[in-house]
JSON list of C-alpha atoms in Angstrom, two decimals:
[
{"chain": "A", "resi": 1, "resn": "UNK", "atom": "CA", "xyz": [2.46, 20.44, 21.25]},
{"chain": "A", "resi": 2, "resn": "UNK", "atom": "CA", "xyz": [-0.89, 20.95, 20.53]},
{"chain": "A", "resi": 3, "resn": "UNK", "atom": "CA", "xyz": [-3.76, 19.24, 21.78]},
{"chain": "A", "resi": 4, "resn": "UNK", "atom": "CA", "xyz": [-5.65, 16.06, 20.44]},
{"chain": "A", "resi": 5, "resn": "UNK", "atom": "CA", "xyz": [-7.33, 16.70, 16.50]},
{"chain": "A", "resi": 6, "resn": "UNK", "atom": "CA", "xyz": [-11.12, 16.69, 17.47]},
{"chain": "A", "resi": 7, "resn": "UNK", "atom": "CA", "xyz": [-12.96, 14.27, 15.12]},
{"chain": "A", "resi": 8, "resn": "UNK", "atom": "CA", "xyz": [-14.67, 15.47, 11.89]},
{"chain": "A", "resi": 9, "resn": "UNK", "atom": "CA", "xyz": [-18.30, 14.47, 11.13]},
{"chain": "A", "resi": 10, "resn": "UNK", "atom": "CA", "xyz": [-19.38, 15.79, 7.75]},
{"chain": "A", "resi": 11, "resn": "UNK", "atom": "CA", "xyz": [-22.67, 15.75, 5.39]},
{"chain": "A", "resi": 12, "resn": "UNK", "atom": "CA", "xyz": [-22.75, 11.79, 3.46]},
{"chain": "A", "resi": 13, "resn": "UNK", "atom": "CA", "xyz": [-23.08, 11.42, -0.20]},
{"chain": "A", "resi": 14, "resn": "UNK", "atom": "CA", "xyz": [-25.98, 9.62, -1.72]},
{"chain": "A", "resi": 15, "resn": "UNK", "atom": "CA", "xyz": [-24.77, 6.34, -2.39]},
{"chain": "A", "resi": 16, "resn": "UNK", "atom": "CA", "xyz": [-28.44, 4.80, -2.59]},
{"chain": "A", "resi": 17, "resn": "UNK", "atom": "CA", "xyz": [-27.54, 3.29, -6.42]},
{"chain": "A", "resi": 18, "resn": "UNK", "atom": "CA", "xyz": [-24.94, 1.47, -4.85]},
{"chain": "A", "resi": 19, "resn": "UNK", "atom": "CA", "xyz": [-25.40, -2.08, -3.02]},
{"chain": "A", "resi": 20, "resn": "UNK", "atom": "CA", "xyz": [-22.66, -2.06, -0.55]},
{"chain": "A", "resi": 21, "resn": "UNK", "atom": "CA", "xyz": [-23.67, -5.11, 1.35]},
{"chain": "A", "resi": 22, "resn": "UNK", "atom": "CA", "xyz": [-22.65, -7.49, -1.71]},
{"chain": "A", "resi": 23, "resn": "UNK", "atom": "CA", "xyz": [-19.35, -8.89, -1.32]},
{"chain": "A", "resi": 24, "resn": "UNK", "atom": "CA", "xyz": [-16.30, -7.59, -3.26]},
{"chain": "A", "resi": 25, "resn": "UNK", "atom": "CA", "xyz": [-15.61, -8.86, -6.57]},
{"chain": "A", "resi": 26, "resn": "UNK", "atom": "CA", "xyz": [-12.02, -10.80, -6.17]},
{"chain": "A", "resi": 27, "resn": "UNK", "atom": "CA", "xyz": [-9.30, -10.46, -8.95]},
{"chain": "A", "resi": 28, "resn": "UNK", "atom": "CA", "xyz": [-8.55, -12.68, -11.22]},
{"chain": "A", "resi": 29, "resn": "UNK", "atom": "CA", "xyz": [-4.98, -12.14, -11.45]},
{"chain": "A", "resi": 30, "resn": "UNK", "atom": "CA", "xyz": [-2.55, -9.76, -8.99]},
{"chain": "A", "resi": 31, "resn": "UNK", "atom": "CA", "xyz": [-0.75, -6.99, -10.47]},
{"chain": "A", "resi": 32, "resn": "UNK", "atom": "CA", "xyz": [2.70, -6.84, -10.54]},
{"chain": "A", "resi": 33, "resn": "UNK", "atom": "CA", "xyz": [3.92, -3.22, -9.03]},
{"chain": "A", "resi": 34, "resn": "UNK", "atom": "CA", "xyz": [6.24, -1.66, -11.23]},
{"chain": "A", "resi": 35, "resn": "UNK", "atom": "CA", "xyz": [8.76, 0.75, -9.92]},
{"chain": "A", "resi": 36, "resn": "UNK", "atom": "CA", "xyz": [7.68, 3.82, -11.95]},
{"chain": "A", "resi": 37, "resn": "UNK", "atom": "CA", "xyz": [5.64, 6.97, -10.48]},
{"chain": "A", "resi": 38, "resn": "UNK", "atom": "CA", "xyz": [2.27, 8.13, -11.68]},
{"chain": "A", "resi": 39, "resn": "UNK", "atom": "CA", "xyz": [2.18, 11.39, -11.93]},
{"chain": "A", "resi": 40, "resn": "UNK", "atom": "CA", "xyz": [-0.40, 13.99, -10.97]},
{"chain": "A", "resi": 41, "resn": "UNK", "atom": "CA", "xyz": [-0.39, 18.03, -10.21]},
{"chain": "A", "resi": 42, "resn": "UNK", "atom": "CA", "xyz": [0.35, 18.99, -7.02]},
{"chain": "A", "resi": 43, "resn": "UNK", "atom": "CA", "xyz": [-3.36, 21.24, -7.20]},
{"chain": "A", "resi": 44, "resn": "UNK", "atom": "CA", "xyz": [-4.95, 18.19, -7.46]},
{"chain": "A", "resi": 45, "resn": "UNK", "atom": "CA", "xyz": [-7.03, 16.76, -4.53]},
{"chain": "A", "resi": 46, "resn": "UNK", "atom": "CA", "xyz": [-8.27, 13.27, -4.37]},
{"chain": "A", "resi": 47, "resn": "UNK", "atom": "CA", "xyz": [-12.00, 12.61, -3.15]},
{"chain": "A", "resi": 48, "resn": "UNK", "atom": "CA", "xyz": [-13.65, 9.44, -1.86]},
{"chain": "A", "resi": 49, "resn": "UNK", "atom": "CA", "xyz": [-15.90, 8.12, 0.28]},
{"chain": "A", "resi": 50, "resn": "UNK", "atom": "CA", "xyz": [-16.40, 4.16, 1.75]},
{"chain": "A", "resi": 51, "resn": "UNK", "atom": "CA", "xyz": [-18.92, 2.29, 4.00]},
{"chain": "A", "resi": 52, "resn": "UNK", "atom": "CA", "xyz": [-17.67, 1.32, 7.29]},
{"chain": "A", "resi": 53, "resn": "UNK", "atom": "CA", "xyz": [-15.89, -2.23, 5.98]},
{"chain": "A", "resi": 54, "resn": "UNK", "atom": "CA", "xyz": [-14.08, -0.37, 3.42]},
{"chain": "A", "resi": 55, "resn": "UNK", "atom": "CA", "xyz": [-15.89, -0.35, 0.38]},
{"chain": "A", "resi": 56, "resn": "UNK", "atom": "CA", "xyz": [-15.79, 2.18, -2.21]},
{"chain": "A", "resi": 57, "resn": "UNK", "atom": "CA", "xyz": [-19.38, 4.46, -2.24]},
{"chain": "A", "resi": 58, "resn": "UNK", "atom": "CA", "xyz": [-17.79, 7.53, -4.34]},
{"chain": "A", "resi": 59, "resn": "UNK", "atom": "CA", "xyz": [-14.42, 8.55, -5.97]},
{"chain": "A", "resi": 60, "resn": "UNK", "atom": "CA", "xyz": [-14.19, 11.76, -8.29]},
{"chain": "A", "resi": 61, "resn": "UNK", "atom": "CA", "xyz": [-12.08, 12.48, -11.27]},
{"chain": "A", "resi": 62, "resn": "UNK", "atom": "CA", "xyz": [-8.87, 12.55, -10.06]},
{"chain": "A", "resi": 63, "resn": "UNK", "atom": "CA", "xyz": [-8.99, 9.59, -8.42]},
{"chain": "A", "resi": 64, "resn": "UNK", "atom": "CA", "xyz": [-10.04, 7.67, -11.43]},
{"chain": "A", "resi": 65, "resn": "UNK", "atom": "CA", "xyz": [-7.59, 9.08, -13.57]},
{"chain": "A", "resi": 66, "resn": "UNK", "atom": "CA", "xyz": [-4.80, 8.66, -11.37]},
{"chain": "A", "resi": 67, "resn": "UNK", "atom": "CA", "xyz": [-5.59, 4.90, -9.98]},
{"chain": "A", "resi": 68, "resn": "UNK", "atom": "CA", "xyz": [-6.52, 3.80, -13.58]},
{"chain": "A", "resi": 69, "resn": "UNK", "atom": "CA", "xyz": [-9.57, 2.36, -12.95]},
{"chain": "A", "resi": 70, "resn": "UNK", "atom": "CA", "xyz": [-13.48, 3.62, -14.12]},
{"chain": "A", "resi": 71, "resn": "UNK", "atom": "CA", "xyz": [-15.06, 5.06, -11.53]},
{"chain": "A", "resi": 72, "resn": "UNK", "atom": "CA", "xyz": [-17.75, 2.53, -12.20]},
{"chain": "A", "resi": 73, "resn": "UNK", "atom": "CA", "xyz": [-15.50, -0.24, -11.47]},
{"chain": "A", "resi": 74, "resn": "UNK", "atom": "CA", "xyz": [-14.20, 1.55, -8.37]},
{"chain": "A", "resi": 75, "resn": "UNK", "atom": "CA", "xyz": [-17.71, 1.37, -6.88]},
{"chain": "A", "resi": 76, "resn": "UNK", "atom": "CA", "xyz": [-18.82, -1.51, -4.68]},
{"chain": "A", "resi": 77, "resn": "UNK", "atom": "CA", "xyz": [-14.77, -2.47, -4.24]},
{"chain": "A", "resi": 78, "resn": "UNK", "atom": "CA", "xyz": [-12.63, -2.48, -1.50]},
{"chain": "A", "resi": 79, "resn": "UNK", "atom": "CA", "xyz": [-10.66, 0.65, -0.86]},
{"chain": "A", "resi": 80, "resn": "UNK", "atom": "CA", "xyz": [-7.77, -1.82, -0.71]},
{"chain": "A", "resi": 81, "resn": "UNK", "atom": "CA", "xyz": [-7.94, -2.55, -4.44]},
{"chain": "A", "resi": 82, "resn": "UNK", "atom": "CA", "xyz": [-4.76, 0.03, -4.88]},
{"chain": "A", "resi": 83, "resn": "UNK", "atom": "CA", "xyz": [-3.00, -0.61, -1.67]},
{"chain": "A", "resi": 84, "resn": "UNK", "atom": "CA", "xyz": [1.00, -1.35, -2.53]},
{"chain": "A", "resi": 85, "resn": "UNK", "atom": "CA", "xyz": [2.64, -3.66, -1.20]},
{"chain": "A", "resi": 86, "resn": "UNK", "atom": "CA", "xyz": [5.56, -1.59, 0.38]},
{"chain": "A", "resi": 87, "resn": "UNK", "atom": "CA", "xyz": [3.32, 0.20, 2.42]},
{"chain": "A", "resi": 88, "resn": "UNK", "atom": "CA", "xyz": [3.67, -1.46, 6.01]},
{"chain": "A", "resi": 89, "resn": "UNK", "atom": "CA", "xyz": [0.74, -3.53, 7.49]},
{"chain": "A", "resi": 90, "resn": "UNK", "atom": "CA", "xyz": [1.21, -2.20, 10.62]},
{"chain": "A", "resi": 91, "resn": "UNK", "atom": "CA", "xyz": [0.38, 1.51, 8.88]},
{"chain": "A", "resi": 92, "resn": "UNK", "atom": "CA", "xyz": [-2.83, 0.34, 7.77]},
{"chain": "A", "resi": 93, "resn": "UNK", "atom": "CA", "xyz": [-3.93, -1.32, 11.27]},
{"chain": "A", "resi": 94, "resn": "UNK", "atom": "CA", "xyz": [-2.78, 2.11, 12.81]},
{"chain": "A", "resi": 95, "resn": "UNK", "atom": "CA", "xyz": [-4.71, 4.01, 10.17]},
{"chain": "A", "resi": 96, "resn": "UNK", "atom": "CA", "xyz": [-7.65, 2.25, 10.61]},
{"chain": "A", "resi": 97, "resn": "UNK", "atom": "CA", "xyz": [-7.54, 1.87, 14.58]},
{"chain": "A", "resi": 98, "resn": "UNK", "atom": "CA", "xyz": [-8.00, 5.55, 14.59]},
{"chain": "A", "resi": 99, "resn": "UNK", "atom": "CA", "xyz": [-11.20, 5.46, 12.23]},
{"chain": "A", "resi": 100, "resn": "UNK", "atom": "CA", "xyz": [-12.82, 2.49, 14.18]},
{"chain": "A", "resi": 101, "resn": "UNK", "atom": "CA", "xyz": [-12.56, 4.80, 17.19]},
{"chain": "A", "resi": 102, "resn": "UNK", "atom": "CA", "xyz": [-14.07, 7.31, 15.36]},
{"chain": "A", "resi": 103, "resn": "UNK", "atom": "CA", "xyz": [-11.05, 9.72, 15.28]},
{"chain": "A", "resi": 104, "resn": "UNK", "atom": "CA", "xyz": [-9.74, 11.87, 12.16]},
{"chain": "A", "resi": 105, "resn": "UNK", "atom": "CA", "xyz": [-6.38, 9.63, 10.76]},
{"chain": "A", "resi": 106, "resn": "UNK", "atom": "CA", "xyz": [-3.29, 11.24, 8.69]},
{"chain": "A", "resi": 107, "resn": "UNK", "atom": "CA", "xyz": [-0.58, 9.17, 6.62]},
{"chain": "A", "resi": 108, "resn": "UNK", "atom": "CA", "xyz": [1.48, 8.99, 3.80]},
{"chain": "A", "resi": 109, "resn": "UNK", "atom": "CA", "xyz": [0.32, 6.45, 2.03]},
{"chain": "A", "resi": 110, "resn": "UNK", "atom": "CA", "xyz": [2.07, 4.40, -1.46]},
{"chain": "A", "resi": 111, "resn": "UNK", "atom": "CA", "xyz": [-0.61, 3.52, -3.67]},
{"chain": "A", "resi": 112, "resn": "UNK", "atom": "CA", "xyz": [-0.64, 1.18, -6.79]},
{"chain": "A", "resi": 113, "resn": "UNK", "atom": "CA", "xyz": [-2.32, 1.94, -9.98]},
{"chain": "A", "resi": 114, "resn": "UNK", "atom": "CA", "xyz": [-4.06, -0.32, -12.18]},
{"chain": "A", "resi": 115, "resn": "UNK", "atom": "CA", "xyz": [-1.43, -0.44, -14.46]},
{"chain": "A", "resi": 116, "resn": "UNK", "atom": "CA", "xyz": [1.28, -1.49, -11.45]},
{"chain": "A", "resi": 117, "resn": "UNK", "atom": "CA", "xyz": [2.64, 2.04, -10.87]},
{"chain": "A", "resi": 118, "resn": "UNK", "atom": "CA", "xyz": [3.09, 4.02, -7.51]},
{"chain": "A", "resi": 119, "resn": "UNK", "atom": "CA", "xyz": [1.76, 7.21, -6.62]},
{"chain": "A", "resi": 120, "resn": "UNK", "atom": "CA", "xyz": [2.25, 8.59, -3.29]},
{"chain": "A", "resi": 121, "resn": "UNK", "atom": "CA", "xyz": [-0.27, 10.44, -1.12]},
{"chain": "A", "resi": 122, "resn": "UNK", "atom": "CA", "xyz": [-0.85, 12.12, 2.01]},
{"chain": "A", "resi": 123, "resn": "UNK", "atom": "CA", "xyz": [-4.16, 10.74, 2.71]},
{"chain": "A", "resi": 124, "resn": "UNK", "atom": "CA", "xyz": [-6.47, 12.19, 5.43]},
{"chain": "A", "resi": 125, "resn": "UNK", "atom": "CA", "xyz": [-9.90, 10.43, 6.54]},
{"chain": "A", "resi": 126, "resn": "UNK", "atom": "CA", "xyz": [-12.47, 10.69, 8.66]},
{"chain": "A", "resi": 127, "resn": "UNK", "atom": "CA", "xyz": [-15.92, 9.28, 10.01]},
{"chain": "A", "resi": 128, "resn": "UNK", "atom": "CA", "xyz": [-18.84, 10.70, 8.28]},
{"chain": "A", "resi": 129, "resn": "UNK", "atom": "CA", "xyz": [-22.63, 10.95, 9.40]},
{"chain": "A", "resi": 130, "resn": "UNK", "atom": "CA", "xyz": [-23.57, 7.63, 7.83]},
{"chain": "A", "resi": 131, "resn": "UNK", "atom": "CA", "xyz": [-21.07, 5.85, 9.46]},
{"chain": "A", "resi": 132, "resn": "UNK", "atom": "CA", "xyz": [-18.95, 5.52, 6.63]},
{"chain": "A", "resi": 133, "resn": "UNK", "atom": "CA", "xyz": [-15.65, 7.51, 6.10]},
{"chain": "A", "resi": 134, "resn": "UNK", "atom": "CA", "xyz": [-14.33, 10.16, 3.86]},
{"chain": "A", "resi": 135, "resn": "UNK", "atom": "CA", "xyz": [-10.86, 10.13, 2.78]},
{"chain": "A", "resi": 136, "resn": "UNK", "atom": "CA", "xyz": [-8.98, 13.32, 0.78]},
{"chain": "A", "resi": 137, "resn": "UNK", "atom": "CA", "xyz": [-5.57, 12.55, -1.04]},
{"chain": "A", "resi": 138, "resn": "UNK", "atom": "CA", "xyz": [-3.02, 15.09, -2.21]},
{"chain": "A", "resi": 139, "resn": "UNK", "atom": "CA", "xyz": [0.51, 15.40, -3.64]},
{"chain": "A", "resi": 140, "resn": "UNK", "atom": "CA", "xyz": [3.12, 15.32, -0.50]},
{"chain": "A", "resi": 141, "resn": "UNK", "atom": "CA", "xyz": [6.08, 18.18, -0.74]},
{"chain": "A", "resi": 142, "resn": "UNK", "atom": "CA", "xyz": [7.24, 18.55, 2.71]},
{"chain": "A", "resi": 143, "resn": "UNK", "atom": "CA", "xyz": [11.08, 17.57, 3.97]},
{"chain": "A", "resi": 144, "resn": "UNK", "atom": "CA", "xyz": [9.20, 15.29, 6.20]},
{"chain": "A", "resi": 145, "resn": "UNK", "atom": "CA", "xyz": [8.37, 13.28, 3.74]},
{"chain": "A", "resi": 146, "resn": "UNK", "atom": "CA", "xyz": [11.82, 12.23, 2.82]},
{"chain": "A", "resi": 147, "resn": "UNK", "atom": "CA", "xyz": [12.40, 10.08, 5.56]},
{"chain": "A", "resi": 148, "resn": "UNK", "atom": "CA", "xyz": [9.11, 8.53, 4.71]},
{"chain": "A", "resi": 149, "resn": "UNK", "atom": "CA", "xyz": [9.95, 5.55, 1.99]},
{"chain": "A", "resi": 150, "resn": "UNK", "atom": "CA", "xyz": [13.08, 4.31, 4.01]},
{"chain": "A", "resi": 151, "resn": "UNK", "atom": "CA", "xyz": [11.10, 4.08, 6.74]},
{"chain": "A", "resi": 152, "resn": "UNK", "atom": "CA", "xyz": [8.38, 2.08, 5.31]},
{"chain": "A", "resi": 153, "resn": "UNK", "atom": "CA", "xyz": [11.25, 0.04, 3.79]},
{"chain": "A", "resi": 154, "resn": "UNK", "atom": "CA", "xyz": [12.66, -0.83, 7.13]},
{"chain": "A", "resi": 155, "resn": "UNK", "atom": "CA", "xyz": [9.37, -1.39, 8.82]},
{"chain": "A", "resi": 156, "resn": "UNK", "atom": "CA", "xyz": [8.46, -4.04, 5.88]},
{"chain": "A", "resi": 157, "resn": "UNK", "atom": "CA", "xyz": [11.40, -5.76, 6.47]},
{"chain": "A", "resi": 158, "resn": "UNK", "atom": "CA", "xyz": [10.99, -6.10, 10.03]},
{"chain": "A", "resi": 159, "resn": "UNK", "atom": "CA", "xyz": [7.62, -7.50, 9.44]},
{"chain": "A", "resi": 160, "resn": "UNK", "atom": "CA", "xyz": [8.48, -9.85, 6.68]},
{"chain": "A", "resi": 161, "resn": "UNK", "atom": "CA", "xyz": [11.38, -11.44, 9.21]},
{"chain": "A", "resi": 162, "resn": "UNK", "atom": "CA", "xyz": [8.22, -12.41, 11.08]},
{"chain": "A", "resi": 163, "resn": "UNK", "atom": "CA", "xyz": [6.65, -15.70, 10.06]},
{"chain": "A", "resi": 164, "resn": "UNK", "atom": "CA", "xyz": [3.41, -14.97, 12.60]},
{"chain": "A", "resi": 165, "resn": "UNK", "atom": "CA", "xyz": [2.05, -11.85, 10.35]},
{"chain": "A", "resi": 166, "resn": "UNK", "atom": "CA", "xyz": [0.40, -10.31, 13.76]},
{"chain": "A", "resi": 167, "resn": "UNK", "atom": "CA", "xyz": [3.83, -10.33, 15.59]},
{"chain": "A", "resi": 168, "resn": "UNK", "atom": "CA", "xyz": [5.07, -9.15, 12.47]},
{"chain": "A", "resi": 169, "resn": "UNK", "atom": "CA", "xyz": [3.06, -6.25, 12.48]},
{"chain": "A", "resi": 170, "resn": "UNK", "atom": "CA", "xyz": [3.91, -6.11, 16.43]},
{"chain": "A", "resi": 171, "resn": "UNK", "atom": "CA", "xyz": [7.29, -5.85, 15.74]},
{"chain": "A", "resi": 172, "resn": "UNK", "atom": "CA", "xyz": [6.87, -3.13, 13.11]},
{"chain": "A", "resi": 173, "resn": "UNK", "atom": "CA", "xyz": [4.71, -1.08, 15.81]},
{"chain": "A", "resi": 174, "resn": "UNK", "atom": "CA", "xyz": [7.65, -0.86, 17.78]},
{"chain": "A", "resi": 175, "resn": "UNK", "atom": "CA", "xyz": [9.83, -0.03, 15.43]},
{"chain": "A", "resi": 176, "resn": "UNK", "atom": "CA", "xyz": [7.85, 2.58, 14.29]},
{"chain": "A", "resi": 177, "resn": "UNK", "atom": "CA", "xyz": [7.18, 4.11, 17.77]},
{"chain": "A", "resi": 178, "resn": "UNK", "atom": "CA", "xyz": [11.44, 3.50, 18.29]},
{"chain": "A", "resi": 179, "resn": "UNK", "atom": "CA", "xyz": [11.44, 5.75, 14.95]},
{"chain": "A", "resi": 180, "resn": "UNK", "atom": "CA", "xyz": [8.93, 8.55, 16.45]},
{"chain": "A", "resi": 181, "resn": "UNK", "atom": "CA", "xyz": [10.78, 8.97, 19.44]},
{"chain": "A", "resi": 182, "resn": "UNK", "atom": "CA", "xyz": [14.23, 8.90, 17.77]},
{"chain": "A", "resi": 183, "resn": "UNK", "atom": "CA", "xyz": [12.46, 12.03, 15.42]},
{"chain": "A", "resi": 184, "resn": "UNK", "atom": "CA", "xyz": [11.32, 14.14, 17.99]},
{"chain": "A", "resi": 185, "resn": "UNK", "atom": "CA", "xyz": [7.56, 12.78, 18.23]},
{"chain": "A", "resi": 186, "resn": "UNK", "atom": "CA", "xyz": [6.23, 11.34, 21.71]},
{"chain": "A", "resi": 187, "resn": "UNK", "atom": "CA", "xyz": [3.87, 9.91, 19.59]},
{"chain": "A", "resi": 188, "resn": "UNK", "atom": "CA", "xyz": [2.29, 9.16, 16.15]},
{"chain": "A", "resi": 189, "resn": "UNK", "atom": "CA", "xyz": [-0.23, 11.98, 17.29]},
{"chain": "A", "resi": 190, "resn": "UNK", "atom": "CA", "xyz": [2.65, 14.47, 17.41]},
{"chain": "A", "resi": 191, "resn": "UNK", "atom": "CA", "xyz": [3.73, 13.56, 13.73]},
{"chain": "A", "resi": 192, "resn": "UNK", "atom": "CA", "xyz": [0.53, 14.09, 12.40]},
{"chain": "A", "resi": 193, "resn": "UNK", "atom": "CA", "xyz": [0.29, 17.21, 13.68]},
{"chain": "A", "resi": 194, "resn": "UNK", "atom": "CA", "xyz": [3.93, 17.70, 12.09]},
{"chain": "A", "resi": 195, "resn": "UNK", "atom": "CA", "xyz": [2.52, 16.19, 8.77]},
{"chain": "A", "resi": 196, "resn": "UNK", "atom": "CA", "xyz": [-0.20, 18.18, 8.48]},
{"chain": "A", "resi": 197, "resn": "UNK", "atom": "CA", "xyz": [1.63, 21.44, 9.24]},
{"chain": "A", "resi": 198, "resn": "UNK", "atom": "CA", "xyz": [4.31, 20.96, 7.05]},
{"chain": "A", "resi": 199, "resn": "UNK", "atom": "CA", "xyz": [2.37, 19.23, 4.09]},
{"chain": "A", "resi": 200, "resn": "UNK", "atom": "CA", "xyz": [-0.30, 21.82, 4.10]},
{"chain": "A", "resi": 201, "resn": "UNK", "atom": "CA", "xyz": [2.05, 24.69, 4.58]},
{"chain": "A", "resi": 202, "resn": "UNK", "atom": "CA", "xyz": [4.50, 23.65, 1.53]},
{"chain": "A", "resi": 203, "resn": "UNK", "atom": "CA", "xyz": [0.96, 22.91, -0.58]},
{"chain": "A", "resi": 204, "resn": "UNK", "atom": "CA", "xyz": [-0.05, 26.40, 0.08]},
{"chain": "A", "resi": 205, "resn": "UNK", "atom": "CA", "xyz": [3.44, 27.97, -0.41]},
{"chain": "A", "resi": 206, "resn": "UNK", "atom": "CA", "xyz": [3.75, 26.07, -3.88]},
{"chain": "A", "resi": 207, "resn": "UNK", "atom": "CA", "xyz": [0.24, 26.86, -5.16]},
{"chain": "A", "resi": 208, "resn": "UNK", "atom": "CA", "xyz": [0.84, 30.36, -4.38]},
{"chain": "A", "resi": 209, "resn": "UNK", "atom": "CA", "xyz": [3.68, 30.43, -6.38]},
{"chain": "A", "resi": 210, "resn": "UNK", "atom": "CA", "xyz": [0.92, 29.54, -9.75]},
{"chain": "A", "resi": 211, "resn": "UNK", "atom": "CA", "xyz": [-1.56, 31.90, -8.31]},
{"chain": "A", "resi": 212, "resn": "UNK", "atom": "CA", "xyz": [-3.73, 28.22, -7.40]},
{"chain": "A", "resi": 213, "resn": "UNK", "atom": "CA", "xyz": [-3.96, 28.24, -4.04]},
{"chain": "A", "resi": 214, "resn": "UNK", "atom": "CA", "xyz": [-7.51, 26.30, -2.60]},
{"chain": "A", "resi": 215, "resn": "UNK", "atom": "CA", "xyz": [-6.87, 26.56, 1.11]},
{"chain": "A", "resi": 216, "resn": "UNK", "atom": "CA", "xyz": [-7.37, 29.44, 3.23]},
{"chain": "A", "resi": 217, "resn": "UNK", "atom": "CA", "xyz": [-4.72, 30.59, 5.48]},
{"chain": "A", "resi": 218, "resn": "UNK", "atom": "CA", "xyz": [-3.40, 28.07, 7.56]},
{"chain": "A", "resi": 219, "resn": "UNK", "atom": "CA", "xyz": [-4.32, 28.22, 11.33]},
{"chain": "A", "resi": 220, "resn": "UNK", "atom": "CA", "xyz": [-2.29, 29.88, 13.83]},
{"chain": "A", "resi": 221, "resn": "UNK", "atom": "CA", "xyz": [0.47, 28.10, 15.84]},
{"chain": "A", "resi": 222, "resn": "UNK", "atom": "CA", "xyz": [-1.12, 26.26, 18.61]},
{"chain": "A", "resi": 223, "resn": "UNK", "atom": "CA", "xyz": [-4.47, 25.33, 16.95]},
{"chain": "A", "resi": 224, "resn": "UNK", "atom": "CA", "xyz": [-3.20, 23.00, 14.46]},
{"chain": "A", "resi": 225, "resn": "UNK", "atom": "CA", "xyz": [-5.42, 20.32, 15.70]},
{"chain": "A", "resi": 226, "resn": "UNK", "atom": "CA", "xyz": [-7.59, 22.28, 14.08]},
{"chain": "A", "resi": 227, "resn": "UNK", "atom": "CA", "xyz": [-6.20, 21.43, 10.65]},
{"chain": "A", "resi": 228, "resn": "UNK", "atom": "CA", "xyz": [-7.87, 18.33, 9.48]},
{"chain": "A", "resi": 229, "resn": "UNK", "atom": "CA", "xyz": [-11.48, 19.16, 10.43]},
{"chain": "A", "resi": 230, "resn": "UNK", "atom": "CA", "xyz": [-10.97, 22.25, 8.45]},
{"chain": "A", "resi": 231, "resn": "UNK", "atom": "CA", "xyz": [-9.22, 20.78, 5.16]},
{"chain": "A", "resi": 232, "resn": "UNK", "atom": "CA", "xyz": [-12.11, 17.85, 5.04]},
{"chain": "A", "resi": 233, "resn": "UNK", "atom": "CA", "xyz": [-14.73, 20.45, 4.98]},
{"chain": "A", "resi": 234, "resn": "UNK", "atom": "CA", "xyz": [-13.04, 22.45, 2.59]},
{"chain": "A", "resi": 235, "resn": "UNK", "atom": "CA", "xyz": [-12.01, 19.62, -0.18]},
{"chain": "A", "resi": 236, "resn": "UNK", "atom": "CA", "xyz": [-15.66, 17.53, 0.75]},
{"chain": "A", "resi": 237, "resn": "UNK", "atom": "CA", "xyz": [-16.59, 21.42, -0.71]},
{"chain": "A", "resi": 238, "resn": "UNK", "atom": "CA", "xyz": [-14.81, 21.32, -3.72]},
{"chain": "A", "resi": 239, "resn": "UNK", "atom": "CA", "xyz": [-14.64, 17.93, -4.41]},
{"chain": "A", "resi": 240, "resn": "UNK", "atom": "CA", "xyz": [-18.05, 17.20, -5.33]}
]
């Protein structure tokens, strides 16, 4: 296994026409999901950045296009303005216990468009100088993630059975470390060195294929902790 993914610290945005201290705007009505994909290329890289509570500082194109919203409507919200329901809470709290301890965080993540639609993502983030975070997004085409929506299925249900949300989410922790061990994985640190492998390497391998390849080679076995710090730089690069 290879060793512990060293955090990422990159160069901030200028977000200085944005006010992110005023609270978010709340909907006025929820939106249904609908069980139909959105789709987008799998060349295309997500880009966005958030203050430390979450709220949306920058998105680019893709992103907009994607999600359905503006990007000037995006701005000033919470990051949590497309978050599906069938994603489980207890994926969130893990994703974001990693960022609050200032660590580099990878997941497959279920999204919901404005229009109620799914897209799924494997979503990397990280800290960023201003103390904010930066979060990349692109298409997932690995075997691993197969066994992702069933998963996420099971793990909702386990917290729905759960009147008390936080043992709900307890109860889905376990399950999901029961699941990591049953895989393979002593630990969700071990799959995301996994995910990021596989993801990256069947990216790479499929972009090749249309001559559209962005990443540079992939590192060498036993340096893939290596792997995030060097894909934020690269798409924070491009994104822009």
């Amino acid at each position: 296994r290879a060793g512990p993914i060293e955090p990422a610290v990159v160069s901030s945005v200028d977000r200085s026409s944005f006010n992110l201290e005023t609270p978010p705007m709340r909907r006025q009505s929820p939106i249904a999901p609908i069980d139909s994909p959105r789709d987008f290329g799998i060349h295309e890289v997500f880009f966005s950045t958030t203050n430390r509570k979450g709220i949306i500082a920058y998105g680019n194109r893709v992103f907009a296009r994607v999600s359905g919203y503006p990007i000037e409507e995006m701005m000033g919200q919470p990051h949590n303005m497309i978050r599906h329901p069938d994603v489980p809470r207890a994926v969130f709290k893990l994703f974001w216990d990693y960022l609050l301890a200032g660590k580099p965080v990878a997941a497959y993540v279920k999204n919901m468009a404005a229009d109620g639609r799914y897209y799924w993502v494997v979503a990397l983030a990280a800290p960023i100088a201003d103390g904010g975070f930066l979060s990349v997004r692109f298409k997932p085409s690995s075997r691993l993630f197969d066994s992702v929506p069933p998963l996420y299925a099971d793990l909702r249900a386990v917290e729905q059975a759960h009147g008390d949300r936080a043992a709900g989410m307890a109860a889905a922790a376990a399950r999901l470390e029961e699941w990591l061990k049953s895989q393979g994985f002593g630990d969700y640190e071990a799959f995301m060195h996994a995910l990021l492998h596989q993801e990256l390497t069947s990216r790479d391998r499929l972009l090749s294929q249309d001559k559209l390849s962005v990443f540079p080679p992939l590192p060498s076995s036993g340096s893939d902790e290596s792997a995030l710090g060097r894909v934020l730089g690269v798409l924070y690069g491009q994104s822009q």
